[in-house]
Coordinates of C-alpha atoms and ligand atoms in Angstrom, one line a residue:
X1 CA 13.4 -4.5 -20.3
X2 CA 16.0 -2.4 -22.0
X3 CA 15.5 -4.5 -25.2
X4 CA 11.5 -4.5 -24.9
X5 CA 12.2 -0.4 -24.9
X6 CA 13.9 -0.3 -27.6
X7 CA 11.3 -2.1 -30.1
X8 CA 9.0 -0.1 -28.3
X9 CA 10.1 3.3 -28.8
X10 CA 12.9 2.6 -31.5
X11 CA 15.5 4.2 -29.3
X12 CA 17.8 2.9 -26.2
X13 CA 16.8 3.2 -22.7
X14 CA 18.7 5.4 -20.4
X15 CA 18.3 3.1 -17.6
X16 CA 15.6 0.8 -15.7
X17 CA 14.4 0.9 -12.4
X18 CA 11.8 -1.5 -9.8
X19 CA 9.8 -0.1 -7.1
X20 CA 8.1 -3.2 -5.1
X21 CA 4.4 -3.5 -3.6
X22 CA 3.9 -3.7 0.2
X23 CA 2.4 -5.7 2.3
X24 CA 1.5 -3.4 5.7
X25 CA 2.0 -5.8 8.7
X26 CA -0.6 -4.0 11.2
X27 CA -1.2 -0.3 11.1
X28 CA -4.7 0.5 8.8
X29 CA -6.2 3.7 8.5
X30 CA -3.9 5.2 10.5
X31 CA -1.6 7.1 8.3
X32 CA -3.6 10.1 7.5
X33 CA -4.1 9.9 10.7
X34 CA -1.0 11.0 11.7
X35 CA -0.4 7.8 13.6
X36 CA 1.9 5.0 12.8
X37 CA 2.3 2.4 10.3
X38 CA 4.5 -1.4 9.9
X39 CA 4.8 -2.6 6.3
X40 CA 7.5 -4.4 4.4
X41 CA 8.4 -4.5 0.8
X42 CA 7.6 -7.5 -1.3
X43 CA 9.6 -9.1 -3.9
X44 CA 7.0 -8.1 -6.7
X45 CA 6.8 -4.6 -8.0
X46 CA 6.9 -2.1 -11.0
X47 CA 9.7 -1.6 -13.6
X48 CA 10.4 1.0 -15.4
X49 CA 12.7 1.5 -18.5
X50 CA 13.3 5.2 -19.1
X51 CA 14.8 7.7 -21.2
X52 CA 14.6 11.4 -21.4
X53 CA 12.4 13.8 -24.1
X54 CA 13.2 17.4 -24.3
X55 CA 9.7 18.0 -26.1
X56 CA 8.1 18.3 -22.5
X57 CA 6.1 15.1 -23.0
X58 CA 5.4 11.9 -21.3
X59 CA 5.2 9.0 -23.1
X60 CA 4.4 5.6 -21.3
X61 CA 3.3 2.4 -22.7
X62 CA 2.7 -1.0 -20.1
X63 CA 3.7 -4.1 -21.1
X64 CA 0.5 -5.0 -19.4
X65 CA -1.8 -2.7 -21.1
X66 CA -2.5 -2.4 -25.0
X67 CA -2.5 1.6 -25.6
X68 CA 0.2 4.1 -25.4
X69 CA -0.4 7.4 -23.4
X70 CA 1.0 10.9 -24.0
X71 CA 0.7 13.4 -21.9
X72 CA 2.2 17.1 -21.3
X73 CA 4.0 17.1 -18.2
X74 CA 3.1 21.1 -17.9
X75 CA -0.7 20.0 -18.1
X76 CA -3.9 20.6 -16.0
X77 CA -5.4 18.3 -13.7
X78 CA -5.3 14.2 -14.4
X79 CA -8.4 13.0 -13.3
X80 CA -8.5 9.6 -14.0
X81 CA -11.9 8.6 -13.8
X82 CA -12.1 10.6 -17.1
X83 CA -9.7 8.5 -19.2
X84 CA -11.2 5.6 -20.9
X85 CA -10.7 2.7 -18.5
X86 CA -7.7 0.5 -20.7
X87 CA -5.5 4.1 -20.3
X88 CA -6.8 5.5 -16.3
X89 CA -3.2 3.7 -15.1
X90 CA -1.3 6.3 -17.1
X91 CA -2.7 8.6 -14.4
X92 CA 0.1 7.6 -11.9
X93 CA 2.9 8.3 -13.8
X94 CA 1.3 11.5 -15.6
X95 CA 0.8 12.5 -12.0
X96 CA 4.0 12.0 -10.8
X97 CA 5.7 13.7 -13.7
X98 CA 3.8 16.8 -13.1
X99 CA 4.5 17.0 -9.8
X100 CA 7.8 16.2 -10.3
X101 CA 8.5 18.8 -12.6
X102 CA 8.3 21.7 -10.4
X103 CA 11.5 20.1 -9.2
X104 CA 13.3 20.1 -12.4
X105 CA 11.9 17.3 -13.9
X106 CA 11.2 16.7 -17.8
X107 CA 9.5 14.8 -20.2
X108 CA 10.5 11.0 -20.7
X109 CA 9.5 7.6 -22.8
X110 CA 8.4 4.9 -19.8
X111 CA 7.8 1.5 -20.9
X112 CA 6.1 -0.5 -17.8
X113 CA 5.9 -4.0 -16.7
X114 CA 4.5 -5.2 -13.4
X115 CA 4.3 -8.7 -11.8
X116 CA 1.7 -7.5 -8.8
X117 CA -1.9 -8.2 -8.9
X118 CA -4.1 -4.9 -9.5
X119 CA -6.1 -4.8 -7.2
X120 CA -5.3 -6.6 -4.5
X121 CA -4.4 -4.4 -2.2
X122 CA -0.7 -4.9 -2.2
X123 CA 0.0 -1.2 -3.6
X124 CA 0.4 -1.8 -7.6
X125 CA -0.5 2.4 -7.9
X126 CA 2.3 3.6 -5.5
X127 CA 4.8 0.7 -7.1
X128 CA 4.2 2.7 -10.5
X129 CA 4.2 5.9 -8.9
X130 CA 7.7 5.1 -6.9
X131 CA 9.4 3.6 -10.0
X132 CA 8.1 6.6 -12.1
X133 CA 9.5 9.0 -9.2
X134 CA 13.1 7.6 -9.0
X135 CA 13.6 7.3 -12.8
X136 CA 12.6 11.1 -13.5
X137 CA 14.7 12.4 -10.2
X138 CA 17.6 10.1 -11.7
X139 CA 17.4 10.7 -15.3
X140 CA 17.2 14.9 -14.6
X141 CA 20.0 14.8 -11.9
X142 CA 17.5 16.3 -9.3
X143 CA 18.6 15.8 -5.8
X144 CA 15.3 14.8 -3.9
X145 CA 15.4 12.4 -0.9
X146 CA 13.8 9.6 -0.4
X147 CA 11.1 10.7 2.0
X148 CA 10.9 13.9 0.0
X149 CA 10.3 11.5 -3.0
X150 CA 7.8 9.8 -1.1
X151 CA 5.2 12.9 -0.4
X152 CA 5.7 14.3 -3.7
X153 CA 4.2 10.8 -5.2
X154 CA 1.3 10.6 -2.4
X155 CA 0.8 14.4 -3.6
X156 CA 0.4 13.3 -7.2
X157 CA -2.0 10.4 -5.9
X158 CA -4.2 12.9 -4.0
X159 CA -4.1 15.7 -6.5
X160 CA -3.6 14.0 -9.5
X161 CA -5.3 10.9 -9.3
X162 CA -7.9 12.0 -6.7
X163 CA -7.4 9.5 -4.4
X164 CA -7.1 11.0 -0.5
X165 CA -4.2 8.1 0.6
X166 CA -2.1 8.4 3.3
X167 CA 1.5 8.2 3.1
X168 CA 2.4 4.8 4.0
X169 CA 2.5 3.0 0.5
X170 CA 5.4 5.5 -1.1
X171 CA 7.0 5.2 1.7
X172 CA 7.4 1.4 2.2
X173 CA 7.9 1.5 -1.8
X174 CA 10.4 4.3 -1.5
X175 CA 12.3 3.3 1.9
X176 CA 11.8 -0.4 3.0
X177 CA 15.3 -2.8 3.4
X178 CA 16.0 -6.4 2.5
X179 CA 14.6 -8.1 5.5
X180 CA 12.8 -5.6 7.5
X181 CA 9.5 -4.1 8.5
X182 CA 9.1 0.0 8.4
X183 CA 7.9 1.7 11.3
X184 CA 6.5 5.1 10.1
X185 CA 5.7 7.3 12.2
X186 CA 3.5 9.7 10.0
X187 CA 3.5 12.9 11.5
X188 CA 7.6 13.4 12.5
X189 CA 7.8 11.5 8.9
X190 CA 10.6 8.9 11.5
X191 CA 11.1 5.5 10.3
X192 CA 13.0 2.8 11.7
X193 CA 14.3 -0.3 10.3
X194 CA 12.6 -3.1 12.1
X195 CA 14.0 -6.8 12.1
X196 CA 11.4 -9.0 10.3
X197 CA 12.7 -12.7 9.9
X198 CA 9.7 -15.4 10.1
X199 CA 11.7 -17.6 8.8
X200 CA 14.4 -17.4 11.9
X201 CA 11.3 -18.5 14.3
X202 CA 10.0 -21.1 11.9
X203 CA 7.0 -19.2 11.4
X204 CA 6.0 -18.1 7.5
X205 CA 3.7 -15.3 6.9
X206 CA 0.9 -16.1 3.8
X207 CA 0.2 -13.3 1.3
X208 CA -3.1 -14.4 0.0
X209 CA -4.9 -12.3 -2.8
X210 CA -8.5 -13.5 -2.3
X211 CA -9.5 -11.8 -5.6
X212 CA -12.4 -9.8 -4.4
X213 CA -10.6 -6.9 -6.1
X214 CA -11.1 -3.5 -4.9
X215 CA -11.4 0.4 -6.0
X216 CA -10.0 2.8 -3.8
X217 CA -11.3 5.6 -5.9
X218 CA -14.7 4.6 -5.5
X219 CA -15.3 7.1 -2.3
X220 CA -15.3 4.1 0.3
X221 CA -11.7 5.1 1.4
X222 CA -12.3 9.3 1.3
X223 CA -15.7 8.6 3.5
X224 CA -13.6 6.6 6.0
X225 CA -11.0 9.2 5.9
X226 CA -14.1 12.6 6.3
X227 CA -15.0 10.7 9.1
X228 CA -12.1 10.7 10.9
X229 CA -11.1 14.0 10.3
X230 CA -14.5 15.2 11.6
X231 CA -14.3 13.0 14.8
X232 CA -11.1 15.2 15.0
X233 CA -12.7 18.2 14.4
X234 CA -15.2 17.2 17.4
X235 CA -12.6 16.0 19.8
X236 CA -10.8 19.1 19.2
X237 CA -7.5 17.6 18.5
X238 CA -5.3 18.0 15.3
X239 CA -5.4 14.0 14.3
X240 CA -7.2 10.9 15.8
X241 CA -3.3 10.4 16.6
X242 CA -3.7 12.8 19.8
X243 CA -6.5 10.8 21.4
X244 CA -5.1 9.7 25.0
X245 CA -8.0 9.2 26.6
X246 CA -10.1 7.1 24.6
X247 CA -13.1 6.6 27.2
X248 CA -13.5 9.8 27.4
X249 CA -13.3 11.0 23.4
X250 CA -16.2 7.9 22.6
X251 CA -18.1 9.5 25.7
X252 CA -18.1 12.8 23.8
X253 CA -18.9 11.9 20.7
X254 CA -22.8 11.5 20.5
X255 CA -22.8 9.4 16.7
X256 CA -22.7 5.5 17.6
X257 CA -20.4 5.8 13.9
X258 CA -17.9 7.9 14.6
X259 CA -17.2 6.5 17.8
X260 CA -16.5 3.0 16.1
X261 CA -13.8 4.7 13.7
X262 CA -11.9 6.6 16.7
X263 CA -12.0 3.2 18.9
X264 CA -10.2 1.4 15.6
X265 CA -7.8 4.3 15.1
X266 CA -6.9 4.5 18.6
X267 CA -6.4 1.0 19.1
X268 CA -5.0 0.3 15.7
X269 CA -2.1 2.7 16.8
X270 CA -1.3 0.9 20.4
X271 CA -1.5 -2.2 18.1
X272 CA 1.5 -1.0 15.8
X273 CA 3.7 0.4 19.0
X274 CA 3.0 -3.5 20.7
X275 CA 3.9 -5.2 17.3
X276 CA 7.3 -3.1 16.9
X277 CA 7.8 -4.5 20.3
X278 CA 6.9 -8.1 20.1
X279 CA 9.5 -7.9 16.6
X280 CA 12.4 -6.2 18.8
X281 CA 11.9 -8.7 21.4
X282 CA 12.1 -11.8 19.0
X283 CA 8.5 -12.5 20.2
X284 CA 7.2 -13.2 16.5
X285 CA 4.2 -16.1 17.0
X286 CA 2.8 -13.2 19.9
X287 CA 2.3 -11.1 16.9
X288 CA -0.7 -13.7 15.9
X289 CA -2.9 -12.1 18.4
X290 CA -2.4 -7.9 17.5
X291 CA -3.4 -9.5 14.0
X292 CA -6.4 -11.1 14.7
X293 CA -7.3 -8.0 17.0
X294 CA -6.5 -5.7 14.0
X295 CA -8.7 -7.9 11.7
X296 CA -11.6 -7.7 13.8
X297 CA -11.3 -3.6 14.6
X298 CA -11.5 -3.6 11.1
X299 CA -13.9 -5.5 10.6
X300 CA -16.4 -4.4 13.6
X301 CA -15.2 -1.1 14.5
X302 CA -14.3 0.3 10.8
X303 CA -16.4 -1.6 9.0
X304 CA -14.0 -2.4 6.0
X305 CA -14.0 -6.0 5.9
X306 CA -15.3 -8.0 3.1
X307 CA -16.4 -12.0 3.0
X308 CA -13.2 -13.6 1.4
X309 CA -11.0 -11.9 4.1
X310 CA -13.6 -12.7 7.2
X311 CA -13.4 -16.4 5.6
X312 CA -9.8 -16.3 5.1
X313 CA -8.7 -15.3 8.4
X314 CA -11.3 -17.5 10.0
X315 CA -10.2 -20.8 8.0
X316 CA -6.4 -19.6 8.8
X317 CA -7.4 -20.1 12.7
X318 CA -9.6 -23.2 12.5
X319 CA -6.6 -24.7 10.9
X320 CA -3.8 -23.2 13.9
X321 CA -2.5 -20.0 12.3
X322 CA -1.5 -18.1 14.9
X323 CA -3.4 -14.9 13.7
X324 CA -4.1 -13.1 10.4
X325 CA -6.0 -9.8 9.1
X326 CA -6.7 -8.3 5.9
X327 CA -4.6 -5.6 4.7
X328 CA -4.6 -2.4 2.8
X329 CA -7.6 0.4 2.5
X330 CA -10.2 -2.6 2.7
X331 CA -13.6 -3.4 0.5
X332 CA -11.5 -5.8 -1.4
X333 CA -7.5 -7.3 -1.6
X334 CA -5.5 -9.4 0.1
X335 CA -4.8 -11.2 3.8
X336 CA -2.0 -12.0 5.4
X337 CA -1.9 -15.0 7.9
X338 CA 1.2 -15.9 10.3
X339 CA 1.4 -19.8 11.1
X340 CA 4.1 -22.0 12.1
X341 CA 6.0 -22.9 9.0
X342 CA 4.8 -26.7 10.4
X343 CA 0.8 -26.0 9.9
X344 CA 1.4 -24.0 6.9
X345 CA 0.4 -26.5 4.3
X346 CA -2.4 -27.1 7.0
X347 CA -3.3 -23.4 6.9
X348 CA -3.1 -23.1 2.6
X349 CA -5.5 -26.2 2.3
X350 CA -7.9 -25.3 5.2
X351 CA -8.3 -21.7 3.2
X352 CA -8.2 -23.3 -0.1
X353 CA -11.1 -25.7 1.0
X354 CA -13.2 -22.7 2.2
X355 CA -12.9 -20.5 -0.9
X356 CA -14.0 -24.0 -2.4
X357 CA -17.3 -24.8 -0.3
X358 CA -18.5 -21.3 -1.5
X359 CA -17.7 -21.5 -5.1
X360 CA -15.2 -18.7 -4.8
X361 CA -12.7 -18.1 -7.6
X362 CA -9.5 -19.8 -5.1
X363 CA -7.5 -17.7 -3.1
X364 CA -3.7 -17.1 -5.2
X365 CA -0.9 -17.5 -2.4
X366 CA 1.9 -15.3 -3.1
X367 CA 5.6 -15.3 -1.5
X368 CA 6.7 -12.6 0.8
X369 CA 10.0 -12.7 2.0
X370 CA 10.4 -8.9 3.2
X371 CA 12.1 -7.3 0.3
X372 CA 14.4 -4.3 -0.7
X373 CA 12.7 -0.9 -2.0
X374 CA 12.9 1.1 -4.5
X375 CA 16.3 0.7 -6.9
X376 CA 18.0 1.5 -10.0
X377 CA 18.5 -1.8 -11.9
X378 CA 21.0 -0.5 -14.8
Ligands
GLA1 C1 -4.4 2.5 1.2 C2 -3.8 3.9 1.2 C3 -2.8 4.1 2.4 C4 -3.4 3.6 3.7 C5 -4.1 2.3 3.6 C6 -4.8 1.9 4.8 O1 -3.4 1.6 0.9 O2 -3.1 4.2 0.0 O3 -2.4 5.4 2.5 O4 -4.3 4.6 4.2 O5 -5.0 2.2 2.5 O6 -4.0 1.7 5.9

């Protein structure tokens, strides 16, 4: 990278650093929620190769993309959706240096290159955002933690970018370990480091991008979200997260679709505390079955689902997966599945077979071994 910087920008780089996707093991739609989340890190991510401007300016050029963006880092509003489509990327790291710079932050030459699918629901925006993050606090000396880090580049998401997210994908990008899940808890802003070895049990959990790509900005994720804050509002409780009776909340709400988003949150949340559990107690195949009961709350209850991750999941079984669910904020993205590392060829071909009966572009299977976050490379 450090060479590809300097034929880009005719100068050397100050340093290069990799924030990786995620891949959330159970927990949806329950970060701005205030509830709690389980992802890991994956291999894949962002890089960055950085070095400082004093001209107040962000410069940033992908290795991925043809155009080069600059953009004052004392500027307005970045609204995306009002770049031309081959430069709306820029958006993250624009974003994040403006948010950033009321922390001490300056301008900077990024060059960018990424090895995750856009897209697919495996957190390419939050990678960029992350590796953006830890490049301008390192390069200006700025003492921000990690978690700190971690709202200020869901902040530039939200008001930057215009896309409502939760906290969970900065997070996992910003503070997952080598070999471990995350749980978040996303009000008290806890984590713990969770052991997550499928290997140890012989089991191996598929990544599988089904290519039905997805838009998060398209208003799909902020209705889900309005929805859940007003079931909230009704219930009279700060977050969906203080629900303890949930027979009686669905009793008092009178609209059939609100009740069907509190009954995923709800559960989605008991889901995560059981699957911390099931991982603690070395009970990994058990985890099959809080998957294929998150996949169908999603599916039924919060109506997110689309037909390559319905097919996926349900191929996955037929074949003797022990459970599987999409992931991310839904409409479009990936699946994981957990199998016994015996069926898994079993399990690839069985999904591979059903993407072929429907004429779908086929399914891309990606590695996942859980992953360390967010580093400085040199
Ligand atoms: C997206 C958002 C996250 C989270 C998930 C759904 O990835 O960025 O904050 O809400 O969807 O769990």
């Amino acid at each position: 990278m450090t060479e590809a910087f300097r034929a880009a920008f005719g100068r050397p780089a100050e340093g290069v650093w990799h924030a990786p996707g995620r891949v959330n093991l159970i927990g949806e739609h329950t970060d701005y929620n205030d509830g709690f989340v389980l992802p890991f890190a994956l291999s894949r991510g962002v890089s960055v190769a950085a070095a400082r401007r004093d001209d107040g300016v962000l410069e940033v050029r992908s290795l991925q993309a043809p155009a080069t963006v600059t953009a004052p880092v004392d500027g307005g509003t970045v609204v995306s959706e009002n770049w031309p489509s081959d430069r709306a990327w820029a958006a993250y790291p624009v974003g994040v240096a403006r948010v950033l710079r009321e922390h001490g932050t300056g301008g900077a030459s990024l060059l960018v290159d990424s090895d995750l699918p856009q897209g697919a629901g495996l957190s390419s925006s939050a990678a960029l955002e992350c590796a953006t993050a830890l490049a301008l606090r390192d390069l200006y000396g700025v003492e921000i933690d990690r978690p700190a880090l971690a709202r200020l580049a869901q902040r530039a998401e939200n008001e930057q970018v215009g896309m409502p997210c939760g906290l969970m994908d900065q997070s996992a990008s910003l503070l997952c370990t080598h070999g471990h899940a995350l749980m978040l808890d996303c009000r008290s802003e806890l984590s713990a480091q969770v052991p997550f070895d499928p290997a140890a049990s012989d089991m191996t959990l598929l990544v599988i991008n089904t290519r039905a790509s997805h838009t998060l900005t398209g208003g799909d994720y902020g209705r889900r979200r309005a929805e859940c804050e007003e079931a909230a509002a009704l219930l009279d409780v700060p977050a969906l997260r203080d629900v303890k009776d949930l027979a009686a909340a669905l009793g008092a709400l009178p609209d059939p679709v609100l009740r069907r988003r509190v009954q995923h949150v709800v559960t989605e949340n008991h889901r995560v505390e059981a699957a911390v559990g099931l991982l603690r107690a070395g009970a990994l195949p058990e985890l099959g079955a809080m998957l294929n009961a998150s996949h169908l709350s999603l599916r039924d209850q919060f109506e997110i689902s689309w037909p390559e991750a319905d097919a996926t999941v349900d191929a996955a079984l037929r074949a003797g997966a022990r459970g599987g669910r999409m992931v991310g904020g839904g409409f479009g993205g990936s699946v994981i599945v957990l199998t016994s590392t015996a069926r898994a060829q079993q399990v690839r071909d069985a999904i591979t077979a059903a993407y072929e009966k429907r004429s779908w572009t086929p399914p891309e299977f990606l590695e996942a071994p859980p992953s360390q976050g967010a580093h400085r490379v040199s």
